[in-house]
Amino acid sequence: WKTVLELEDDAANANLGVGYRIPTQEDWQELLDNCNWEAFTITLPEILDPSQTKCIARWKVTGPNGKSIILPMTGGFRGDGWGVSPNNNTYYTTANLYPAEKLSDNDKYQMAVALKWPFFAEETGIKKPKFRSIYRDFGVVIRPVFDRYSDK
């Protein structure tokens, strides 16, 4: 069973070219383990959020070398055109497929592993993103990586 997308199935490689790819779960895990994750929060206008709960607008991820990337809050859309995530989460996809053996025959290869965090800060505080499954036809953000020495 296929566990990671091949380059011909990789949207980052198809759109950006040689050397670009969707990061794997291992790539994201390296960032979670070795980098400082700093959440930036905002409070939405009361008309949008009467409860005035803080939203996690973006994460600043800073590596040991001092360089950083920004991961903004995002929505998504389904392949059938229906709106944004109904559960108010931000997802960044990985190239990893959800294990086929854990899915019904109809769902095999239909789910991916994604890095997820909630739009709203939890009552217990802000926690780093976690890995969750998501249907592949739910359009989520790809944060491509570039392999400098790749010939693929």
PDB file of C-alpha atoms in Angstrom:
ATOM      1  CA  TRP A   1       0.000   0.000   0.000  1.00  0.00           C
ATOM      2  CA  LYS A   2       1.153   3.459  -0.863  1.00  0.00           C
ATOM      3  CA  THR A   3       1.912   5.542   2.234  1.00  0.00           C
ATOM      4  CA  VAL A   4       3.394   8.736   0.714  1.00  0.00           C
ATOM      5  CA  LEU A   5       2.424  10.561  -2.480  1.00  0.00           C
ATOM      6  CA  GLU A   6       4.730  10.002  -5.416  1.00  0.00           C
ATOM      7  CA  LEU A   7       6.077  13.038  -7.264  1.00  0.00           C
ATOM      8  CA  GLU A   8       3.620  12.631 -10.145  1.00  0.00           C
ATOM      9  CA  ASP A   9       0.819  13.018  -7.563  1.00  0.00           C
ATOM     10  CA  ASP A  10       2.496  15.924  -5.755  1.00  0.00           C
ATOM     11  CA  ALA A  11       0.808  19.309  -6.364  1.00  0.00           C
ATOM     12  CA  ALA A  12       3.856  21.321  -5.260  1.00  0.00           C
ATOM     13  CA  ASN A  13       6.101  19.480  -7.712  1.00  0.00           C
ATOM     14  CA  ALA A  14       3.554  19.745 -10.537  1.00  0.00           C
ATOM     15  CA  ASN A  15       3.012  23.492 -10.036  1.00  0.00           C
ATOM     16  CA  LEU A  16       6.452  24.726  -8.965  1.00  0.00           C
ATOM     17  CA  GLY A  17       8.779  22.259 -10.695  1.00  0.00           C
ATOM     18  CA  VAL A  18      11.926  20.315  -9.974  1.00  0.00           C
ATOM     19  CA  GLY A  19      12.984  20.211  -6.339  1.00  0.00           C
ATOM     20  CA  TYR A  20       9.656  21.320  -4.857  1.00  0.00           C
ATOM     21  CA  ARG A  21       7.413  18.891  -3.002  1.00  0.00           C
ATOM     22  CA  ILE A  22       4.736  18.644  -0.335  1.00  0.00           C
ATOM     23  CA  PRO A  23       6.441  18.138   3.038  1.00  0.00           C
ATOM     24  CA  THR A  24       6.081  14.755   4.679  1.00  0.00           C
ATOM     25  CA  GLN A  25       4.845  14.116   8.184  1.00  0.00           C
ATOM     26  CA  GLU A  26       8.506  13.602   9.115  1.00  0.00           C
ATOM     27  CA  ASP A  27       9.403  17.073   7.765  1.00  0.00           C
ATOM     28  CA  TRP A  28       6.680  18.669   9.901  1.00  0.00           C
ATOM     29  CA  GLN A  29       7.668  16.566  12.916  1.00  0.00           C
ATOM     30  CA  GLU A  30      11.218  17.887  12.618  1.00  0.00           C
ATOM     31  CA  LEU A  31       9.846  21.435  12.868  1.00  0.00           C
ATOM     32  CA  LEU A  32       7.653  20.506  15.838  1.00  0.00           C
ATOM     33  CA  ASP A  33      10.588  18.875  17.647  1.00  0.00           C
ATOM     34  CA  ASN A  34      13.438  21.260  16.813  1.00  0.00           C
ATOM     35  CA  CYS A  35      11.913  24.707  16.394  1.00  0.00           C
ATOM     36  CA  ASN A  36      10.330  27.347  18.577  1.00  0.00           C
ATOM     37  CA  TRP A  37       6.606  27.753  17.814  1.00  0.00           C
ATOM     38  CA  GLU A  38       5.216  31.171  18.748  1.00  0.00           C
ATOM     39  CA  ALA A  39       1.476  31.746  18.358  1.00  0.00           C
ATOM     40  CA  PHE A  40       0.177  35.185  17.389  1.00  0.00           C
ATOM     41  CA  THR A  41      -3.416  35.712  18.432  1.00  0.00           C
ATOM     42  CA  ILE A  42      -6.087  38.238  17.527  1.00  0.00           C
ATOM     43  CA  THR A  43      -9.587  38.966  18.765  1.00  0.00           C
ATOM     44  CA  LEU A  44     -12.162  39.061  15.995  1.00  0.00           C
ATOM     45  CA  PRO A  45     -14.701  41.889  15.842  1.00  0.00           C
ATOM     46  CA  GLU A  46     -17.677  41.215  18.091  1.00  0.00           C
ATOM     47  CA  ILE A  47     -20.015  40.945  15.097  1.00  0.00           C
ATOM     48  CA  LEU A  48     -18.003  37.913  13.885  1.00  0.00           C
ATOM     49  CA  ASP A  49     -17.352  36.373  17.297  1.00  0.00           C
ATOM     50  CA  PRO A  50     -19.675  37.567  20.064  1.00  0.00           C
ATOM     51  CA  SER A  51     -17.764  35.469  22.632  1.00  0.00           C
ATOM     52  CA  GLN A  52     -14.566  37.426  21.841  1.00  0.00           C
ATOM     53  CA  THR A  53     -12.431  34.266  21.966  1.00  0.00           C
ATOM     54  CA  LYS A  54      -8.830  34.750  20.861  1.00  0.00           C
ATOM     55  CA  CYS A  55      -8.012  33.344  17.410  1.00  0.00           C
ATOM     56  CA  ILE A  56      -4.655  31.871  16.512  1.00  0.00           C
ATOM     57  CA  ALA A  57      -3.901  34.069  13.503  1.00  0.00           C
ATOM     58  CA  ARG A  58      -0.531  32.540  12.684  1.00  0.00           C
ATOM     59  CA  TRP A  59       2.469  30.688  14.019  1.00  0.00           C
ATOM     60  CA  LYS A  60       6.029  31.932  13.746  1.00  0.00           C
ATOM     61  CA  VAL A  61       8.294  28.892  13.559  1.00  0.00           C
ATOM     62  CA  THR A  62      11.940  29.695  14.312  1.00  0.00           C
ATOM     63  CA  GLY A  63      14.697  27.161  13.751  1.00  0.00           C
ATOM     64  CA  PRO A  64      17.947  26.675  15.654  1.00  0.00           C
ATOM     65  CA  ASN A  65      19.730  28.821  13.024  1.00  0.00           C
ATOM     66  CA  GLY A  66      17.433  31.792  13.774  1.00  0.00           C
ATOM     67  CA  LYS A  67      15.576  31.674  10.444  1.00  0.00           C
ATOM     68  CA  SER A  68      11.812  31.528  10.601  1.00  0.00           C
ATOM     69  CA  ILE A  69       8.689  30.886   8.568  1.00  0.00           C
ATOM     70  CA  ILE A  70       5.142  32.122   9.142  1.00  0.00           C
ATOM     71  CA  LEU A  71       2.194  29.728   8.977  1.00  0.00           C
ATOM     72  CA  PRO A  72      -1.009  31.804   8.745  1.00  0.00           C
ATOM     73  CA  MET A  73      -4.494  30.640   9.723  1.00  0.00           C
ATOM     74  CA  THR A  74      -6.337  29.362   6.667  1.00  0.00           C
ATOM     75  CA  GLY A  75      -9.676  27.999   5.623  1.00  0.00           C
ATOM     76  CA  GLY A  76     -10.292  25.352   3.036  1.00  0.00           C
ATOM     77  CA  PHE A  77     -12.866  24.136   0.581  1.00  0.00           C
ATOM     78  CA  ARG A  78     -14.215  20.808  -0.503  1.00  0.00           C
ATOM     79  CA  GLY A  79     -13.915  19.427  -4.013  1.00  0.00           C
ATOM     80  CA  ASP A  80     -17.670  19.829  -4.439  1.00  0.00           C
ATOM     81  CA  GLY A  81     -17.369  23.584  -3.806  1.00  0.00           C
ATOM     82  CA  TRP A  82     -18.816  23.747  -0.302  1.00  0.00           C
ATOM     83  CA  GLY A  83     -17.341  26.435   1.996  1.00  0.00           C
ATOM     84  CA  VAL A  84     -14.716  26.407   4.670  1.00  0.00           C
ATOM     85  CA  SER A  85     -13.897  23.882   7.356  1.00  0.00           C
ATOM     86  CA  PRO A  86     -17.010  23.249   9.441  1.00  0.00           C
ATOM     87  CA  ASN A  87     -14.904  22.525  12.532  1.00  0.00           C
ATOM     88  CA  ASN A  88     -12.947  25.810  12.466  1.00  0.00           C
ATOM     89  CA  ASN A  89      -9.475  24.374  12.139  1.00  0.00           C
ATOM     90  CA  THR A  90      -6.429  25.265  10.083  1.00  0.00           C
ATOM     91  CA  TYR A  91      -4.839  22.397   8.177  1.00  0.00           C
ATOM     92  CA  TYR A  92      -1.508  22.128   6.356  1.00  0.00           C
ATOM     93  CA  THR A  93      -1.295  18.920   4.365  1.00  0.00           C
ATOM     94  CA  THR A  94       1.521  16.396   4.331  1.00  0.00           C
ATOM     95  CA  ALA A  95       2.515  14.052   1.518  1.00  0.00           C
ATOM     96  CA  ASN A  96       1.562  11.141   3.780  1.00  0.00           C
ATOM     97  CA  LEU A  97      -1.598   9.196   3.131  1.00  0.00           C
ATOM     98  CA  TYR A  98      -3.669   8.029   6.082  1.00  0.00           C
ATOM     99  CA  PRO A  99      -2.908   4.310   6.605  1.00  0.00           C
ATOM    100  CA  ALA A 100      -5.063   2.382   4.115  1.00  0.00           C
ATOM    101  CA  GLU A 101      -5.445  -0.569   6.473  1.00  0.00           C
ATOM    102  CA  LYS A 102      -7.346   1.682   8.905  1.00  0.00           C
ATOM    103  CA  LEU A 103      -9.922   2.707   6.287  1.00  0.00           C
ATOM    104  CA  SER A 104     -12.867   1.100   4.536  1.00  0.00           C
ATOM    105  CA  ASP A 105     -12.400   0.061   0.910  1.00  0.00           C
ATOM    106  CA  ASN A 106     -14.323   3.173  -0.214  1.00  0.00           C
ATOM    107  CA  ASP A 107     -11.998   5.485   1.721  1.00  0.00           C
ATOM    108  CA  LYS A 108      -8.625   3.921   0.888  1.00  0.00           C
ATOM    109  CA  TYR A 109      -6.256   6.603  -0.421  1.00  0.00           C
ATOM    110  CA  GLN A 110      -8.947   9.248   0.107  1.00  0.00           C
ATOM    111  CA  MET A 111      -7.448  10.603   3.321  1.00  0.00           C
ATOM    112  CA  ALA A 112      -4.181  12.375   4.055  1.00  0.00           C
ATOM    113  CA  VAL A 113      -2.318  13.239   7.229  1.00  0.00           C
ATOM    114  CA  ALA A 114      -2.333  16.972   7.966  1.00  0.00           C
ATOM    115  CA  LEU A 115      -0.935  19.293  10.591  1.00  0.00           C
ATOM    116  CA  LYS A 116      -3.918  20.877  12.360  1.00  0.00           C
ATOM    117  CA  TRP A 117      -4.618  23.583  14.893  1.00  0.00           C
ATOM    118  CA  PRO A 118      -7.896  25.187  15.976  1.00  0.00           C
ATOM    119  CA  PHE A 119      -8.787  28.719  14.886  1.00  0.00           C
ATOM    120  CA  PHE A 120      -9.695  29.561  18.451  1.00  0.00           C
ATOM    121  CA  ALA A 121      -7.391  29.282  21.456  1.00  0.00           C
ATOM    122  CA  GLU A 122      -8.517  26.601  23.886  1.00  0.00           C
ATOM    123  CA  GLU A 123      -9.576  27.414  27.420  1.00  0.00           C
ATOM    124  CA  THR A 124      -6.530  25.504  28.669  1.00  0.00           C
ATOM    125  CA  GLY A 125      -4.185  27.640  26.573  1.00  0.00           C
ATOM    126  CA  ILE A 126      -2.533  27.457  23.189  1.00  0.00           C
ATOM    127  CA  LYS A 127      -1.103  24.106  22.174  1.00  0.00           C
ATOM    128  CA  LYS A 128       1.223  23.289  19.289  1.00  0.00           C
ATOM    129  CA  PRO A 129      -0.367  21.874  16.145  1.00  0.00           C
ATOM    130  CA  LYS A 130      -1.042  18.117  15.987  1.00  0.00           C
ATOM    131  CA  PHE A 131      -1.400  15.565  13.210  1.00  0.00           C
ATOM    132  CA  ARG A 132      -4.899  14.583  12.132  1.00  0.00           C
ATOM    133  CA  SER A 133      -6.499  12.949   9.123  1.00  0.00           C
ATOM    134  CA  ILE A 134      -8.409  14.893   6.497  1.00  0.00           C
ATOM    135  CA  TYR A 135     -10.109  13.944   3.238  1.00  0.00           C
ATOM    136  CA  ARG A 136      -7.881  14.725   0.286  1.00  0.00           C
ATOM    137  CA  ASP A 137     -10.726  16.418  -1.617  1.00  0.00           C
ATOM    138  CA  PHE A 138     -10.918  19.044   1.115  1.00  0.00           C
ATOM    139  CA  GLY A 139      -8.722  21.793  -0.328  1.00  0.00           C
ATOM    140  CA  VAL A 140      -6.158  22.705   2.284  1.00  0.00           C
ATOM    141  CA  VAL A 141      -2.943  24.683   2.205  1.00  0.00           C
ATOM    142  CA  ILE A 142       0.285  23.233   0.918  1.00  0.00           C
ATOM    143  CA  ARG A 143       3.415  24.792   2.377  1.00  0.00           C
ATOM    144  CA  PRO A 144       5.946  23.421  -0.163  1.00  0.00           C
ATOM    145  CA  VAL A 145       9.539  22.600   0.645  1.00  0.00           C
ATOM    146  CA  PHE A 146      12.472  22.804  -1.738  1.00  0.00           C
ATOM    147  CA  ASP A 147      15.169  20.141  -1.852  1.00  0.00           C
ATOM    148  CA  ARG A 148      18.157  22.039  -3.165  1.00  0.00           C
ATOM    149  CA  TYR A 149      19.936  18.946  -4.489  1.00  0.00           C
ATOM    150  CA  SER A 150      16.911  17.145  -5.879  1.00  0.00           C
ATOM    151  CA  ASP A 151      16.815  16.071  -9.510  1.00  0.00           C
ATOM    152  CA  LYS A 152      13.148  15.102  -9.275  1.00  0.00           C
TER     153      LYS A 152
END
